[in-house]
């Protein structure tokens, strides 16, 4: 559904959310494959840790909730690189929430990072991408955005919106020769999920997640989701009639 990529050498990739977890591992992998990678997030030391030993890495700290910072970073990069081939928006915040622990401050935080922050990145990426056929945008959402799940009262809706955003972008970008990737991970072992106290089905490492992302982009896949056993099960569940869907999820989670 997107053009294939057979060689990453000298591809200009901007990974936003590259300091830890999935973004850091994906950035490391792309650097290893010879891409030029700009690393963005707030934790400057962690970004330098990812960049260490890679001459093609460029550390570009920013906070996605700060629109001006994102636009400024984009300008710096375009000035240095004369273009960007792929913008990977990985940045995201996570916290569990149920109705009896509803917390509007936490909702605002998730909306600011996961939704408004991603729109800031889209706003920065689009003018560059639209002028560069063959370039693309990847958005990391979550299988938690596929359908409503217990504990995901605030996180789930932000990720559902990103799925819709990627689908809508595809209609506009693909006919112009650009690529759009919707990346929906299942459970991945990262600092974000380290707080989870429940057993995470199908848990994989951040390195495995990065491999799925990089291979998916190479194949030109629009919907990159993993691990397949878990994500396909959820994709099946979401098309069931609600009566069965609610029963099944309750049966499996006990919630
Ligand atoms: N782990 C999972 O099981 C899982 C499953 C599905 C989807 N995801 C999604 O995958 C993405 C990466 O998550 P992860 O699990 O790898 O967690 P993580 O290790 O906590 O990584 C989150 C990344 O987002 C960055 N970030 C957060 N707030 C930011 C801000 N305001 N400005 C700029 N960067 C910001 C963090 O960097 P700084 O803190 O340095 O800013 C970090 O690089 C997220 O979008 C998450 O929702 C994760």
CSV table of N, CA and C in Angstrom, one decimal, residues 12-99:
chain,number,residue,atom,x,y,z
A,12,UNK,N,16.8,10.1,5.2
A,12,UNK,CA,16.7,11.1,6.3
A,12,UNK,C,15.5,10.8,7.1
A,13,UNK,N,15.7,10.3,8.3
A,13,UNK,CA,14.5,9.9,9.1
A,13,UNK,C,14.5,10.7,10.4
A,14,UNK,N,13.3,11.3,10.7
A,14,UNK,CA,13.2,12.0,12.0
A,14,UNK,C,12.3,11.2,12.9
A,15,UNK,N,12.9,10.7,14.0
A,15,UNK,CA,12.2,9.9,15.0
A,15,UNK,C,11.8,10.8,16.1
A,16,UNK,N,10.5,11.1,16.3
A,16,UNK,CA,10.1,11.9,17.4
A,16,UNK,C,9.6,11.0,18.5
A,17,UNK,N,10.3,11.1,19.7
A,17,UNK,CA,10.0,10.1,20.8
A,17,UNK,C,11.1,9.1,20.7
A,18,UNK,N,12.3,9.5,20.6
A,18,UNK,CA,13.4,8.6,20.3
A,18,UNK,C,14.3,8.3,21.6
A,19,UNK,N,13.9,8.8,22.7
A,19,UNK,CA,14.8,8.8,23.9
A,19,UNK,C,14.8,7.4,24.6
A,20,UNK,N,13.6,6.8,24.6
A,20,UNK,CA,13.5,5.5,25.3
A,20,UNK,C,12.6,4.5,24.5
A,21,UNK,N,12.5,3.3,25.0
A,21,UNK,CA,11.5,2.4,24.5
A,21,UNK,C,11.5,2.1,23.0
A,22,UNK,N,10.4,2.0,22.4
A,22,UNK,CA,10.2,1.7,21.0
A,22,UNK,C,10.9,2.6,20.1
A,23,UNK,N,10.8,3.9,20.4
A,23,UNK,CA,11.4,4.9,19.5
A,23,UNK,C,12.9,4.8,19.5
A,24,UNK,N,13.5,4.6,20.7
A,24,UNK,CA,14.9,4.5,20.8
A,24,UNK,C,15.4,3.3,20.1
A,25,UNK,N,14.8,2.2,20.2
A,25,UNK,CA,15.2,1.0,19.5
A,25,UNK,C,15.1,1.1,18.0
A,26,UNK,N,14.0,1.7,17.6
A,26,UNK,CA,13.8,1.9,16.1
A,26,UNK,C,14.8,2.8,15.6
A,27,UNK,N,15.1,3.9,16.3
A,27,UNK,CA,16.2,4.8,15.9
A,27,UNK,C,17.5,4.1,15.8
A,28,UNK,N,17.8,3.3,16.8
A,28,UNK,CA,19.1,2.6,16.8
A,28,UNK,C,19.2,1.6,15.6
A,29,UNK,N,18.1,1.0,15.3
A,29,UNK,CA,18.1,0.0,14.2
A,29,UNK,C,18.3,0.7,12.9
A,30,UNK,N,17.6,1.9,12.7
A,30,UNK,CA,17.8,2.6,11.5
A,30,UNK,C,19.2,3.2,11.3
A,31,UNK,N,19.7,3.6,12.4
A,31,UNK,CA,21.1,4.1,12.4
A,31,UNK,C,22.1,2.9,11.9
A,32,UNK,N,21.8,1.8,12.5
A,32,UNK,CA,22.6,0.6,12.1
A,32,UNK,C,22.5,0.2,10.7
A,33,UNK,N,21.3,0.6,10.1
A,33,UNK,CA,21.1,0.2,8.7
A,33,UNK,C,21.6,1.3,7.7
A,34,UNK,N,22.2,2.4,8.3
A,34,UNK,CA,22.8,3.4,7.5
A,34,UNK,C,22.0,4.7,7.3
A,35,UNK,N,20.8,4.8,7.9
A,35,UNK,CA,20.0,6.0,7.7
A,35,UNK,C,20.6,7.1,8.5
A,36,UNK,N,20.3,8.3,8.1
A,36,UNK,CA,20.6,9.5,8.9
A,36,UNK,C,19.4,9.7,9.8
A,37,UNK,N,19.6,9.8,11.1
A,37,UNK,CA,18.4,9.8,12.0
A,37,UNK,C,18.5,11.0,12.9
A,38,UNK,N,17.5,11.8,12.9
A,38,UNK,CA,17.3,12.9,13.9
A,38,UNK,C,16.5,12.4,15.0
A,39,UNK,N,17.0,12.6,16.2
A,39,UNK,CA,16.4,12.0,17.4
A,39,UNK,C,15.8,13.1,18.3
A,40,UNK,N,14.5,13.1,18.5
A,40,UNK,CA,13.8,14.1,19.2
A,40,UNK,C,13.1,13.5,20.4
A,41,UNK,N,13.0,14.2,21.5
A,41,UNK,CA,12.2,14.0,22.7
A,41,UNK,C,12.7,15.0,23.7
A,42,UNK,N,12.3,14.9,25.0
A,42,UNK,CA,12.7,15.9,26.0
A,42,UNK,C,14.0,15.5,26.7
A,43,UNK,N,14.2,14.2,26.9
A,43,UNK,CA,15.4,13.8,27.8
A,43,UNK,C,16.7,13.8,26.9
A,44,UNK,N,17.4,14.9,27.1
A,44,UNK,CA,18.6,15.1,26.2
A,44,UNK,C,19.6,14.1,26.4
A,45,UNK,N,19.9,13.7,27.7
A,45,UNK,CA,21.0,12.7,27.9
A,45,UNK,C,20.7,11.4,27.2
A,46,UNK,N,19.4,11.0,27.4
A,46,UNK,CA,19.0,9.7,26.8
A,46,UNK,C,19.1,9.8,25.3
A,47,UNK,N,18.8,10.9,24.7
A,47,UNK,CA,18.9,11.0,23.2
A,47,UNK,C,20.4,10.9,22.8
A,48,UNK,N,21.3,11.5,23.6
A,48,UNK,CA,22.7,11.4,23.3
A,48,UNK,C,23.2,9.9,23.4
A,49,UNK,N,22.6,9.2,24.4
A,49,UNK,CA,22.9,7.8,24.6
A,49,UNK,C,22.5,7.0,23.3
A,50,UNK,N,21.4,7.3,22.7
A,50,UNK,CA,21.0,6.6,21.5
A,50,UNK,C,21.9,7.0,20.4
A,51,UNK,N,22.3,8.2,20.3
A,51,UNK,CA,23.1,8.7,19.2
A,51,UNK,C,24.6,8.2,19.3
A,52,UNK,N,25.0,7.8,20.5
A,52,UNK,CA,26.4,7.6,20.8
A,52,UNK,C,27.0,6.6,19.7
A,53,UNK,N,28.1,6.9,19.2
A,53,UNK,CA,28.8,6.0,18.2
A,53,UNK,C,28.3,6.1,16.8
A,54,UNK,N,27.2,6.9,16.6
A,54,UNK,CA,26.7,7.0,15.2
A,54,UNK,C,26.9,8.4,14.6
A,55,UNK,N,27.8,8.4,13.6
A,55,UNK,CA,28.1,9.7,13.0
A,55,UNK,C,26.9,10.3,12.3
A,56,UNK,N,25.9,9.5,11.9
A,56,UNK,CA,24.7,9.9,11.2
A,56,UNK,C,23.6,10.4,12.1
A,57,UNK,N,23.8,10.4,13.4
A,57,UNK,CA,22.7,10.7,14.3
A,57,UNK,C,22.7,12.2,14.6
A,58,UNK,N,21.6,12.8,14.7
A,58,UNK,CA,21.5,14.2,15.0
A,58,UNK,C,20.5,14.4,16.2
A,59,UNK,N,21.0,14.9,17.3
A,59,UNK,CA,20.1,15.1,18.5
A,59,UNK,C,19.4,16.4,18.4
A,60,UNK,N,18.1,16.3,18.5
A,60,UNK,CA,17.2,17.5,18.3
A,60,UNK,C,16.1,17.6,19.4
A,61,UNK,N,16.5,18.0,20.6
A,61,UNK,CA,15.5,17.9,21.7
A,61,UNK,C,14.3,18.8,21.5
A,62,UNK,N,13.2,18.3,21.9
A,62,UNK,CA,11.9,19.1,21.8
A,62,UNK,C,10.8,18.4,22.7
A,63,UNK,N,9.8,19.3,23.0
A,63,UNK,CA,8.7,18.8,23.7
A,63,UNK,C,7.5,18.9,22.7
A,64,UNK,N,6.9,17.7,22.4
A,64,UNK,CA,5.8,17.8,21.4
A,64,UNK,C,4.6,18.6,21.8
A,65,UNK,N,4.5,18.9,23.1
A,65,UNK,CA,3.3,19.8,23.5
A,65,UNK,C,3.6,21.2,23.2
A,66,UNK,N,4.8,21.5,22.8
A,66,UNK,CA,5.2,22.9,22.5
A,66,UNK,C,5.3,23.1,21.0
A,67,UNK,N,4.2,23.6,20.4
A,67,UNK,CA,4.1,23.7,18.9
A,67,UNK,C,5.3,24.4,18.3
A,68,UNK,N,5.8,25.5,18.9
A,68,UNK,CA,6.9,26.3,18.3
A,68,UNK,C,8.2,25.5,18.3
A,69,UNK,N,8.4,24.7,19.4
A,69,UNK,CA,9.6,23.9,19.4
A,69,UNK,C,9.6,22.8,18.3
A,70,UNK,N,8.5,22.3,18.0
A,70,UNK,CA,8.4,21.2,16.9
A,70,UNK,C,8.7,21.9,15.6
A,71,UNK,N,8.1,23.0,15.4
A,71,UNK,CA,8.3,23.7,14.1
A,71,UNK,C,9.7,24.2,13.9
A,72,UNK,N,10.3,24.6,15.0
A,72,UNK,CA,11.7,25.1,15.0
A,72,UNK,C,12.6,23.9,14.6
A,73,UNK,N,12.4,22.8,15.3
A,73,UNK,CA,13.2,21.6,15.0
A,73,UNK,C,13.1,21.2,13.5
A,74,UNK,N,11.9,21.2,13.0
A,74,UNK,CA,11.7,20.9,11.6
A,74,UNK,C,12.5,21.8,10.7
A,75,UNK,N,12.5,23.1,11.0
A,75,UNK,CA,13.2,24.1,10.2
A,75,UNK,C,14.7,23.8,10.3
A,76,UNK,N,15.2,23.5,11.5
A,76,UNK,CA,16.6,23.2,11.6
A,76,UNK,C,17.0,22.0,10.7
A,77,UNK,N,16.2,21.0,10.8
A,77,UNK,CA,16.5,19.7,10.0
A,77,UNK,C,16.4,20.0,8.5
A,78,UNK,N,15.4,20.7,8.1
A,78,UNK,CA,15.2,20.9,6.6
A,78,UNK,C,16.4,21.7,6.1
A,79,UNK,N,16.8,22.7,7.0
A,79,UNK,CA,18.0,23.5,6.6
A,79,UNK,C,19.2,22.6,6.5
A,80,UNK,N,19.4,21.7,7.4
A,80,UNK,CA,20.6,20.8,7.4
A,80,UNK,C,20.5,19.8,6.3
A,81,UNK,N,19.4,19.1,6.2
A,81,UNK,CA,19.2,17.9,5.3
A,81,UNK,C,18.7,18.3,3.9
A,82,UNK,N,18.1,19.4,3.8
A,82,UNK,CA,17.4,19.8,2.5
A,82,UNK,C,16.2,18.9,2.3
A,83,UNK,N,15.6,18.3,3.3
A,83,UNK,CA,14.4,17.5,3.1
A,83,UNK,C,14.4,16.4,4.2
A,84,UNK,N,13.3,15.7,4.3
A,84,UNK,CA,13.1,14.6,5.2
A,84,UNK,C,12.4,13.5,4.5
A,85,UNK,N,12.9,12.3,4.6
A,85,UNK,CA,12.3,11.2,3.9
A,85,UNK,C,11.2,10.5,4.7
A,86,UNK,N,11.4,10.5,6.0
A,86,UNK,CA,10.4,9.8,6.8
A,86,UNK,C,10.3,10.5,8.2
A,87,UNK,N,9.1,10.8,8.6
A,87,UNK,CA,8.9,11.3,10.0
A,87,UNK,C,8.1,10.2,10.7
A,88,UNK,N,8.8,9.7,11.8
A,88,UNK,CA,8.2,8.7,12.6
A,88,UNK,C,7.7,9.3,13.9
A,89,UNK,N,6.4,9.4,14.2
A,89,UNK,CA,5.9,10.0,15.4
A,89,UNK,C,5.6,8.9,16.4
A,90,UNK,N,6.5,8.8,17.3
A,90,UNK,CA,6.4,7.7,18.3
A,90,UNK,C,6.0,8.2,19.7
A,91,UNK,N,6.3,9.5,19.9
A,91,UNK,CA,6.1,10.1,21.3
A,91,UNK,C,4.7,9.8,21.8
A,92,UNK,N,4.6,9.4,23.0
A,92,UNK,CA,3.3,9.1,23.6
A,92,UNK,C,3.5,9.0,25.1
A,93,UNK,N,2.4,9.2,25.8
A,93,UNK,CA,2.3,9.0,27.2
A,93,UNK,C,1.2,8.0,27.5
A,94,UNK,N,1.4,7.3,28.6
A,94,UNK,CA,0.5,6.2,29.0
A,94,UNK,C,0.2,6.3,30.4
A,95,UNK,N,-1.1,6.1,30.8
A,95,UNK,CA,-1.5,5.8,32.1
A,95,UNK,C,-2.8,5.1,32.1
A,96,UNK,N,-2.9,4.2,33.1
A,96,UNK,CA,-4.2,3.4,33.2
A,96,UNK,C,-5.2,4.3,33.8
A,97,UNK,N,-6.5,4.1,33.4
A,97,UNK,CA,-7.6,4.8,34.1
A,97,UNK,C,-8.9,4.1,34.0
A,98,UNK,N,-9.6,4.0,35.1
A,98,UNK,CA,-11.0,3.5,35.1
A,98,UNK,C,-11.9,4.5,35.6
A,99,UNK,N,-13.2,4.2,35.5
A,99,UNK,CA,-14.2,5.3,35.9
A,99,UNK,C,-14.1,5.7,37.3
